[in-house]
Amino acid sequence: MNLPVDAVIAVTYRCDSRCNMCNIWQLPSVGEMGVDVFGRLPSTLRDVNITGGEPFLRDDIVDIIEAVYDTCKGPRIVISTNGFQKRRISHAAPKLMKIGRNVGIAVSVDGIGDMHDGIRGVEHGFDRVLETLKMLSKLRYRNVRIAFTAQRDNVKHLGAVYDLSRQFGFQFTTSVAQNSDFYFSTTANQRVEPLELEGELEHVMRKELISANPKRWLRAYFYTGVLKYNLKGERALECRAGRDSFYMDPQGNIYPCLTLDRKMGNLVEKSFDEIWKSEIADDVRGAVDRCGKPCWMICTARTSMARNPLKPARWIIGNWGRMLVGKGIRNT
């Protein structure tokens, strides 16, 4: 069994948001691993999403990033944040930039003005996030992206938030709100109105495809999977969770992904090799194959796209051709 190349790592469940699509903030306080445990991660990781809760609530977040970066030999790291901790982020950002250009920050923006405040449950939250984005821009922290989580209430803000990301010169990523009874701690998220989502995403996909950045072309393809998942509850490509990727919680418990509550082992208690190559892990991978809870998030889609490069390439080339003759984006 090959070691994974992609991981989502929650460093804390503490959170200062009160989001309506995620109940992590309601979870009881749990222990958090020390920095030394992050040095036990597999060196094969190439993409790591550091998440929470709110990662910047950890005083040792820079030390954690250094440990992951050194252990995994310079992977692409993205720290997902709600952006409310401007002081903490401004203190950490210069140090993060020194670690490496591959260390990025993803700031959540789920609407313009009051829409964002309502979804995040934080008064004046949008203004606070704008201040954080301006601070990162002033610091010339270029590896920044704005992350939008689409749901029924805010889907019509998707294009506007994308345009905001372009005004700052930052990257953009989006998905629909998804369910997990053990990570997001909710099963209440519902399908977004398909035509509204398609209309907003077509604006984004067209802009991404006419860019000169292949990474943005692949994001445009990823959004076709967002549309398919939202409409049919199906994945555009096979799931490789538990094989190419995994999720680790703040106590070091290893799961195949964010949505399947099947523990493979604990990194505090065992080496990663012992966990990954165990009979328990094999059983969990079997559960992934039988999973009745399909999802479509970048953490599992990225490796599936890498294993099936011809499908995204054909879609990208085909839609370039369609745009040249004035036709709309083909979403499947």
mmCIF file of C-alpha atoms in Angstrom:
data_model
loop_
_atom_site.group_PDB
_atom_site.id
_atom_site.type_symbol
_atom_site.label_atom_id
_atom_site.label_comp_id
_atom_site.label_asym_id
_atom_site.label_seq_id
_atom_site.Cartn_x
_atom_site.Cartn_y
_atom_site.Cartn_z
ATOM 1 C CA MET A 1 0.000 0.000 0.000
ATOM 2 C CA ASN A 2 1.493 3.314 -1.132
ATOM 3 C CA LEU A 3 1.630 6.168 1.351
ATOM 4 C CA PRO A 4 -0.747 9.130 0.815
ATOM 5 C CA VAL A 5 0.044 12.397 -0.945
ATOM 6 C CA ASP A 6 -2.807 14.579 0.345
ATOM 7 C CA ALA A 7 -4.106 15.359 3.838
ATOM 8 C CA VAL A 8 -6.565 17.529 5.730
ATOM 9 C CA ILE A 9 -5.324 18.180 9.268
ATOM 10 C CA ALA A 10 -7.456 19.849 11.926
ATOM 11 C CA VAL A 11 -5.130 21.341 14.527
ATOM 12 C CA THR A 12 -7.957 22.481 16.840
ATOM 13 C CA TYR A 13 -11.738 22.349 17.176
ATOM 14 C CA ARG A 14 -11.780 25.678 19.012
ATOM 15 C CA CYS A 15 -13.589 28.227 16.848
ATOM 16 C CA ASP A 16 -14.681 31.867 17.067
ATOM 17 C CA SER A 17 -17.303 31.553 14.302
ATOM 18 C CA ARG A 18 -20.903 30.477 14.748
ATOM 19 C CA CYS A 19 -21.512 29.218 11.220
ATOM 20 C CA ASN A 20 -24.949 28.017 10.151
ATOM 21 C CA MET A 21 -23.546 25.207 7.953
ATOM 22 C CA CYS A 22 -21.042 23.817 10.458
ATOM 23 C CA ASN A 23 -21.316 22.991 14.162
ATOM 24 C CA ILE A 24 -17.655 22.478 15.004
ATOM 25 C CA TRP A 25 -17.961 25.438 17.374
ATOM 26 C CA GLN A 26 -20.461 23.397 19.414
ATOM 27 C CA LEU A 27 -18.135 20.426 19.899
ATOM 28 C CA PRO A 28 -16.800 19.843 23.422
ATOM 29 C CA SER A 29 -13.210 20.836 24.063
ATOM 30 C CA VAL A 30 -10.767 18.070 23.153
ATOM 31 C CA GLY A 31 -7.046 17.659 23.651
ATOM 32 C CA GLU A 32 -4.685 18.966 21.005
ATOM 33 C CA MET A 33 -1.466 17.297 19.862
ATOM 34 C CA GLY A 34 1.886 18.821 20.563
ATOM 35 C CA VAL A 35 4.070 20.048 17.704
ATOM 36 C CA ASP A 36 6.290 16.963 17.888
ATOM 37 C CA VAL A 37 3.501 14.661 16.634
ATOM 38 C CA PHE A 38 3.363 16.526 13.309
ATOM 39 C CA GLY A 39 6.905 15.320 12.729
ATOM 40 C CA ARG A 40 5.490 11.783 12.428
ATOM 41 C CA LEU A 41 3.475 12.532 9.288
ATOM 42 C CA PRO A 42 4.496 10.704 6.092
ATOM 43 C CA SER A 43 7.128 12.512 4.019
ATOM 44 C CA THR A 44 5.134 11.646 0.868
ATOM 45 C CA LEU A 45 2.538 14.390 1.434
ATOM 46 C CA ARG A 46 2.472 16.976 -1.345
ATOM 47 C CA ASP A 47 -0.718 18.874 -0.405
ATOM 48 C CA VAL A 48 -1.758 19.637 3.175
ATOM 49 C CA ASN A 49 -4.785 21.634 4.304
ATOM 50 C CA ILE A 50 -4.387 22.902 7.859
ATOM 51 C CA THR A 51 -7.840 23.551 9.266
ATOM 52 C CA GLY A 52 -9.916 23.602 12.434
ATOM 53 C CA GLY A 53 -11.922 25.099 14.099
ATOM 54 C CA GLU A 54 -9.791 28.188 13.695
ATOM 55 C CA PRO A 55 -6.091 27.284 13.260
ATOM 56 C CA PHE A 56 -4.826 30.726 14.268
ATOM 57 C CA LEU A 57 -6.248 30.243 17.764
ATOM 58 C CA ARG A 58 -3.254 27.978 18.384
ATOM 59 C CA ASP A 59 -0.327 29.979 19.722
ATOM 60 C CA ASP A 60 2.076 27.475 18.133
ATOM 61 C CA ILE A 61 0.578 27.529 14.617
ATOM 62 C CA VAL A 62 3.844 28.692 13.018
ATOM 63 C CA ASP A 63 5.754 25.881 14.743
ATOM 64 C CA ILE A 64 3.186 23.381 13.443
ATOM 65 C CA ILE A 65 3.558 24.645 9.884
ATOM 66 C CA GLU A 66 7.342 24.466 10.153
ATOM 67 C CA ALA A 67 7.128 20.880 11.396
ATOM 68 C CA VAL A 68 4.809 19.820 8.549
ATOM 69 C CA TYR A 69 6.888 21.677 5.953
ATOM 70 C CA ASP A 70 10.170 20.125 7.093
ATOM 71 C CA THR A 71 8.806 16.613 7.662
ATOM 72 C CA CYS A 72 7.072 16.490 4.273
ATOM 73 C CA LYS A 73 9.948 18.187 2.418
ATOM 74 C CA GLY A 74 8.232 21.355 1.285
ATOM 75 C CA PRO A 75 4.650 20.395 0.431
ATOM 76 C CA ARG A 76 1.957 22.839 -0.642
ATOM 77 C CA ILE A 77 0.299 23.929 2.620
ATOM 78 C CA VAL A 78 -2.914 25.932 2.883
ATOM 79 C CA ILE A 79 -4.126 27.238 6.244
ATOM 80 C CA SER A 80 -7.926 27.639 6.214
ATOM 81 C CA THR A 81 -9.087 30.539 8.383
ATOM 82 C CA ASN A 82 -12.217 32.582 8.991
ATOM 83 C CA GLY A 83 -10.007 35.672 8.989
ATOM 84 C CA PHE A 84 -11.371 37.114 12.226
ATOM 85 C CA GLN A 85 -8.068 36.874 14.118
ATOM 86 C CA LYS A 86 -6.337 39.747 12.310
ATOM 87 C CA ARG A 87 -3.792 40.372 15.080
ATOM 88 C CA ARG A 88 -2.763 36.727 15.276
ATOM 89 C CA ILE A 89 -2.642 36.354 11.487
ATOM 90 C CA SER A 90 -0.601 39.538 11.025
ATOM 91 C CA HIS A 91 1.861 38.282 13.645
ATOM 92 C CA ALA A 92 2.205 34.873 11.988
ATOM 93 C CA ALA A 93 2.149 35.898 8.316
ATOM 94 C CA PRO A 94 5.748 37.210 7.984
ATOM 95 C CA LYS A 95 7.051 34.041 9.629
ATOM 96 C CA LEU A 96 4.907 31.844 7.387
ATOM 97 C CA MET A 97 6.255 33.611 4.294
ATOM 98 C CA LYS A 98 9.790 32.849 5.441
ATOM 99 C CA ILE A 99 9.012 29.130 5.747
ATOM 100 C CA GLY A 100 8.325 28.882 2.022
ATOM 101 C CA ARG A 101 6.330 30.193 -0.916
ATOM 102 C CA ASN A 102 4.234 27.012 -0.812
ATOM 103 C CA VAL A 103 2.592 28.096 2.456
ATOM 104 C CA GLY A 104 -0.754 29.702 1.634
ATOM 105 C CA ILE A 105 -3.696 31.150 3.540
ATOM 106 C CA ALA A 106 -7.342 30.563 2.570
ATOM 107 C CA VAL A 107 -9.735 33.149 4.026
ATOM 108 C CA SER A 108 -13.441 32.290 4.124
ATOM 109 C CA VAL A 109 -15.840 34.849 2.628
ATOM 110 C CA ASP A 110 -19.404 33.590 2.289
ATOM 111 C CA GLY A 111 -21.104 36.690 0.976
ATOM 112 C CA ILE A 112 -20.901 40.459 0.781
ATOM 113 C CA GLY A 113 -21.675 42.525 3.885
ATOM 114 C CA ASP A 114 -24.584 41.340 6.019
ATOM 115 C CA MET A 115 -24.829 38.038 4.129
ATOM 116 C CA HIS A 116 -21.395 36.963 5.361
ATOM 117 C CA ASP A 117 -22.153 38.177 8.897
ATOM 118 C CA GLY A 118 -25.371 36.160 9.011
ATOM 119 C CA ILE A 119 -23.800 32.937 7.761
ATOM 120 C CA ARG A 120 -20.786 33.201 10.061
ATOM 121 C CA GLY A 121 -22.842 34.391 13.030
ATOM 122 C CA VAL A 122 -20.387 37.197 13.798
ATOM 123 C CA GLU A 123 -21.382 40.860 13.940
ATOM 124 C CA HIS A 124 -19.305 43.042 11.587
ATOM 125 C CA GLY A 125 -17.580 39.849 10.439
ATOM 126 C CA PHE A 126 -17.337 40.943 6.810
ATOM 127 C CA ASP A 127 -15.594 44.177 7.776
ATOM 128 C CA ARG A 128 -13.148 42.237 9.949
ATOM 129 C CA VAL A 129 -12.346 39.841 7.116
ATOM 130 C CA LEU A 130 -11.795 42.735 4.705
ATOM 131 C CA GLU A 131 -9.281 44.209 7.137
ATOM 132 C CA THR A 132 -7.422 40.880 7.233
ATOM 133 C CA LEU A 133 -7.387 40.655 3.436
ATOM 134 C CA LYS A 134 -6.076 44.222 3.176
ATOM 135 C CA MET A 135 -3.380 43.426 5.731
ATOM 136 C CA LEU A 136 -2.244 40.354 3.771
ATOM 137 C CA SER A 137 -2.203 42.379 0.564
ATOM 138 C CA LYS A 138 -0.131 45.128 2.225
ATOM 139 C CA LEU A 139 2.325 42.473 3.422
ATOM 140 C CA ARG A 140 2.556 41.258 -0.209
ATOM 141 C CA TYR A 141 1.492 37.798 0.894
ATOM 142 C CA ARG A 142 0.635 36.547 -2.584
ATOM 143 C CA ASN A 143 -0.251 32.930 -1.743
ATOM 144 C CA VAL A 144 -3.737 33.824 -0.548
ATOM 145 C CA ARG A 145 -7.115 32.551 -1.670
ATOM 146 C CA ILE A 146 -10.681 33.469 -0.844
ATOM 147 C CA ALA A 147 -12.875 30.445 -0.104
ATOM 148 C CA PHE A 148 -16.647 30.566 -0.614
ATOM 149 C CA THR A 149 -19.037 27.918 0.718
ATOM 150 C CA ALA A 150 -22.234 27.970 -1.348
ATOM 151 C CA GLN A 151 -25.611 27.276 0.200
ATOM 152 C CA ARG A 152 -29.204 28.201 -0.568
ATOM 153 C CA ASP A 153 -29.096 31.577 1.161
ATOM 154 C CA ASN A 154 -25.870 32.941 -0.316
ATOM 155 C CA VAL A 155 -25.464 31.344 -3.751
ATOM 156 C CA LYS A 156 -26.295 34.602 -5.545
ATOM 157 C CA HIS A 157 -23.251 36.175 -3.855
ATOM 158 C CA LEU A 158 -20.825 33.632 -5.358
ATOM 159 C CA GLY A 159 -19.887 35.694 -8.424
ATOM 160 C CA ALA A 160 -19.485 38.854 -6.361
ATOM 161 C CA VAL A 161 -17.121 37.143 -3.923
ATOM 162 C CA TYR A 162 -15.147 35.772 -6.885
ATOM 163 C CA ASP A 163 -14.855 39.316 -8.266
ATOM 164 C CA LEU A 164 -13.643 40.451 -4.836
ATOM 165 C CA SER A 165 -10.859 37.862 -4.977
ATOM 166 C CA ARG A 166 -9.778 39.145 -8.374
ATOM 167 C CA GLN A 167 -9.753 42.747 -7.106
ATOM 168 C CA PHE A 168 -7.220 41.711 -4.482
ATOM 169 C CA GLY A 169 -5.312 39.557 -6.973
ATOM 170 C CA PHE A 170 -5.937 36.513 -4.790
ATOM 171 C CA GLN A 171 -6.955 33.006 -5.820
ATOM 172 C CA PHE A 172 -10.513 31.735 -5.410
ATOM 173 C CA THR A 173 -12.066 28.415 -4.514
ATOM 174 C CA THR A 174 -15.614 27.290 -3.842
ATOM 175 C CA SER A 175 -17.716 24.259 -3.032
ATOM 176 C CA VAL A 176 -21.213 23.655 -1.705
ATOM 177 C CA ALA A 177 -21.901 23.114 1.987
ATOM 178 C CA GLN A 178 -21.624 19.399 2.738
ATOM 179 C CA ASN A 179 -22.600 17.155 5.602
ATOM 180 C CA SER A 180 -20.565 15.165 8.092
ATOM 181 C CA ASP A 181 -21.941 13.931 11.377
ATOM 182 C CA PHE A 182 -18.497 13.714 12.968
ATOM 183 C CA TYR A 183 -16.533 16.633 11.440
ATOM 184 C CA PHE A 184 -18.951 19.401 10.420
ATOM 185 C CA SER A 185 -21.283 17.837 13.009
ATOM 186 C CA THR A 186 -24.365 18.479 10.895
ATOM 187 C CA THR A 187 -26.530 16.688 8.375
ATOM 188 C CA ALA A 188 -28.798 19.690 7.794
ATOM 189 C CA ASN A 189 -27.102 21.188 4.725
ATOM 190 C CA GLN A 190 -29.356 20.995 1.681
ATOM 191 C CA ARG A 191 -28.895 21.086 -2.063
ATOM 192 C CA VAL A 192 -28.402 24.544 -3.570
ATOM 193 C CA GLU A 193 -30.862 25.585 -6.275
ATOM 194 C CA PRO A 194 -29.125 24.022 -9.345
ATOM 195 C CA LEU A 195 -29.888 26.748 -11.899
ATOM 196 C CA GLU A 196 -28.740 29.496 -9.531
ATOM 197 C CA LEU A 197 -25.501 27.661 -8.773
ATOM 198 C CA GLU A 198 -24.870 26.949 -12.445
ATOM 199 C CA GLY A 199 -25.436 30.579 -13.377
ATOM 200 C CA GLU A 200 -22.985 31.841 -10.763
ATOM 201 C CA LEU A 201 -20.364 29.169 -11.442
ATOM 202 C CA GLU A 202 -20.444 29.657 -15.201
ATOM 203 C CA HIS A 203 -19.302 33.247 -14.634
ATOM 204 C CA VAL A 204 -16.417 31.950 -12.504
ATOM 205 C CA MET A 205 -15.501 29.073 -14.830
ATOM 206 C CA ARG A 206 -15.347 31.336 -17.871
ATOM 207 C CA LYS A 207 -13.037 33.769 -16.064
ATOM 208 C CA GLU A 208 -10.800 30.932 -14.875
ATOM 209 C CA LEU A 209 -10.540 29.344 -18.310
ATOM 210 C CA ILE A 210 -9.473 32.563 -20.069
ATOM 211 C CA SER A 211 -6.633 33.039 -17.587
ATOM 212 C CA ALA A 212 -3.061 32.027 -18.404
ATOM 213 C CA ASN A 213 -2.805 29.824 -15.301
ATOM 214 C CA PRO A 214 -3.267 26.035 -15.708
ATOM 215 C CA LYS A 215 -4.103 25.763 -12.005
ATOM 216 C CA ARG A 216 -7.123 27.991 -12.596
ATOM 217 C CA TRP A 217 -8.170 25.841 -15.580
ATOM 218 C CA LEU A 218 -8.199 22.798 -13.305
ATOM 219 C CA ARG A 219 -10.262 24.671 -10.741
ATOM 220 C CA ALA A 220 -12.785 25.394 -13.500
ATOM 221 C CA TYR A 221 -13.012 21.650 -14.132
ATOM 222 C CA PHE A 222 -13.376 20.990 -10.408
ATOM 223 C CA TYR A 223 -16.467 23.204 -10.443
ATOM 224 C CA THR A 224 -18.144 20.852 -12.929
ATOM 225 C CA GLY A 225 -17.905 18.276 -10.155
ATOM 226 C CA VAL A 226 -19.463 20.759 -7.716
ATOM 227 C CA LEU A 227 -22.416 21.133 -10.074
ATOM 228 C CA LYS A 228 -22.792 17.372 -10.539
ATOM 229 C CA TYR A 229 -22.591 16.668 -6.817
ATOM 230 C CA ASN A 230 -25.131 19.380 -6.038
ATOM 231 C CA LEU A 231 -27.556 18.206 -8.721
ATOM 232 C CA LYS A 232 -27.286 14.429 -8.427
ATOM 233 C CA GLY A 233 -25.378 13.697 -5.221
ATOM 234 C CA GLU A 234 -22.680 11.970 -7.288
ATOM 235 C CA ARG A 235 -18.925 12.328 -7.723
ATOM 236 C CA ALA A 236 -17.398 13.265 -11.075
ATOM 237 C CA LEU A 237 -14.444 10.917 -10.432
ATOM 238 C CA GLU A 238 -13.787 7.940 -8.162
ATOM 239 C CA CYS A 239 -12.947 8.521 -4.504
ATOM 240 C CA ARG A 240 -9.398 7.714 -3.369
ATOM 241 C CA ALA A 241 -9.885 8.584 0.309
ATOM 242 C CA GLY A 242 -7.931 6.290 2.603
ATOM 243 C CA ARG A 243 -5.521 5.523 -0.225
ATOM 244 C CA ASP A 244 -4.239 8.810 -1.644
ATOM 245 C CA SER A 245 -5.490 11.038 1.174
ATOM 246 C CA PHE A 246 -6.648 11.127 4.802
ATOM 247 C CA TYR A 247 -8.045 13.362 7.525
ATOM 248 C CA MET A 248 -6.426 13.789 10.959
ATOM 249 C CA ASP A 249 -8.242 15.344 13.922
ATOM 250 C CA PRO A 250 -6.660 17.477 16.701
ATOM 251 C CA GLN A 251 -5.960 14.392 18.832
ATOM 252 C CA GLY A 252 -4.097 12.546 16.077
ATOM 253 C CA ASN A 253 -6.910 10.204 15.015
ATOM 254 C CA ILE A 254 -6.579 9.215 11.355
ATOM 255 C CA TYR A 255 -9.718 8.876 9.200
ATOM 256 C CA PRO A 256 -10.009 8.302 5.445
ATOM 257 C CA CYS A 257 -11.794 11.629 4.939
ATOM 258 C CA LEU A 258 -13.976 14.288 6.542
ATOM 259 C CA THR A 259 -17.265 12.450 6.061
ATOM 260 C CA LEU A 260 -16.714 8.761 6.904
ATOM 261 C CA ASP A 261 -16.522 8.182 10.661
ATOM 262 C CA ARG A 262 -14.165 5.183 10.557
ATOM 263 C CA LYS A 263 -10.926 5.565 12.512
ATOM 264 C CA MET A 264 -7.805 3.940 11.073
ATOM 265 C CA GLY A 265 -5.538 4.591 14.043
ATOM 266 C CA ASN A 266 -3.924 7.286 16.159
ATOM 267 C CA LEU A 267 -0.618 8.976 15.313
ATOM 268 C CA VAL A 268 0.193 9.628 18.972
ATOM 269 C CA GLU A 269 0.052 5.898 19.684
ATOM 270 C CA LYS A 270 1.527 4.394 16.505
ATOM 271 C CA SER A 271 3.727 5.295 13.567
ATOM 272 C CA PHE A 272 2.006 6.328 10.368
ATOM 273 C CA ASP A 273 3.312 3.222 8.593
ATOM 274 C CA GLU A 274 1.771 0.972 11.249
ATOM 275 C CA ILE A 275 -1.582 2.731 10.895
ATOM 276 C CA TRP A 276 -1.655 2.894 7.094
ATOM 277 C CA LYS A 277 -0.652 -0.708 6.510
ATOM 278 C CA SER A 278 -2.813 -2.278 9.228
ATOM 279 C CA GLU A 279 -5.769 -4.600 8.821
ATOM 280 C CA ILE A 280 -7.977 -1.927 10.374
ATOM 281 C CA ALA A 281 -6.944 0.505 7.631
ATOM 282 C CA ASP A 282 -7.724 -2.123 4.982
ATOM 283 C CA ASP A 283 -11.189 -2.581 6.483
ATOM 284 C CA VAL A 284 -11.736 1.178 6.402
ATOM 285 C CA ARG A 285 -10.700 1.340 2.750
ATOM 286 C CA GLY A 286 -13.329 -1.313 2.064
ATOM 287 C CA ALA A 287 -15.877 0.933 3.787
ATOM 288 C CA VAL A 288 -14.796 3.795 1.512
ATOM 289 C CA ASP A 289 -15.516 1.601 -1.521
ATOM 290 C CA ARG A 290 -19.011 0.910 -0.159
ATOM 291 C CA CYS A 291 -19.591 4.464 1.021
ATOM 292 C CA GLY A 292 -23.145 5.677 0.594
ATOM 293 C CA LYS A 293 -22.235 9.285 1.397
ATOM 294 C CA PRO A 294 -20.622 10.643 -1.760
ATOM 295 C CA CYS A 295 -18.982 14.056 -1.490
ATOM 296 C CA TRP A 296 -17.047 16.408 -3.746
ATOM 297 C CA MET A 297 -14.399 18.454 -1.967
ATOM 298 C CA ILE A 298 -10.982 19.474 -3.209
ATOM 299 C CA CYS A 299 -9.259 17.382 -0.528
ATOM 300 C CA THR A 300 -10.378 14.140 -2.233
ATOM 301 C CA ALA A 301 -11.045 15.446 -5.751
ATOM 302 C CA ARG A 302 -7.480 16.686 -6.258
ATOM 303 C CA THR A 303 -5.877 13.239 -6.271
ATOM 304 C CA SER A 304 -8.694 11.797 -8.382
ATOM 305 C CA MET A 305 -8.066 14.506 -10.987
ATOM 306 C CA ALA A 306 -4.328 13.778 -10.906
ATOM 307 C CA ARG A 307 -5.001 10.091 -11.550
ATOM 308 C CA ASN A 308 -7.363 10.895 -14.436
ATOM 309 C CA PRO A 309 -5.643 13.807 -16.229
ATOM 310 C CA LEU A 310 -7.187 13.150 -19.645
ATOM 311 C CA LYS A 311 -10.733 13.850 -18.481
ATOM 312 C CA PRO A 312 -9.990 17.374 -17.151
ATOM 313 C CA ALA A 313 -7.750 18.061 -20.180
ATOM 314 C CA ARG A 314 -10.478 17.119 -22.669
ATOM 315 C CA TRP A 315 -13.009 19.252 -20.814
ATOM 316 C CA ILE A 316 -10.656 22.265 -20.716
ATOM 317 C CA ILE A 317 -9.752 22.023 -24.414
ATOM 318 C CA GLY A 318 -13.371 21.459 -25.421
ATOM 319 C CA ASN A 319 -14.583 24.512 -23.540
ATOM 320 C CA TRP A 320 -11.848 26.719 -24.932
ATOM 321 C CA GLY A 321 -13.192 25.753 -28.341
ATOM 322 C CA ARG A 322 -16.771 26.472 -27.284
ATOM 323 C CA MET A 323 -15.840 29.913 -26.014
ATOM 324 C CA LEU A 324 -14.015 30.742 -29.264
ATOM 325 C CA VAL A 325 -17.239 30.210 -31.208
ATOM 326 C CA GLY A 326 -19.375 32.010 -28.651
ATOM 327 C CA LYS A 327 -21.006 28.995 -26.997
ATOM 328 C CA GLY A 328 -21.609 28.490 -23.294
ATOM 329 C CA ILE A 329 -19.593 26.333 -20.919
ATOM 330 C CA ARG A 330 -20.367 22.616 -21.042
ATOM 331 C CA ASN A 331 -20.555 21.576 -17.412
ATOM 332 C CA THR A 332 -20.205 17.810 -17.821
#
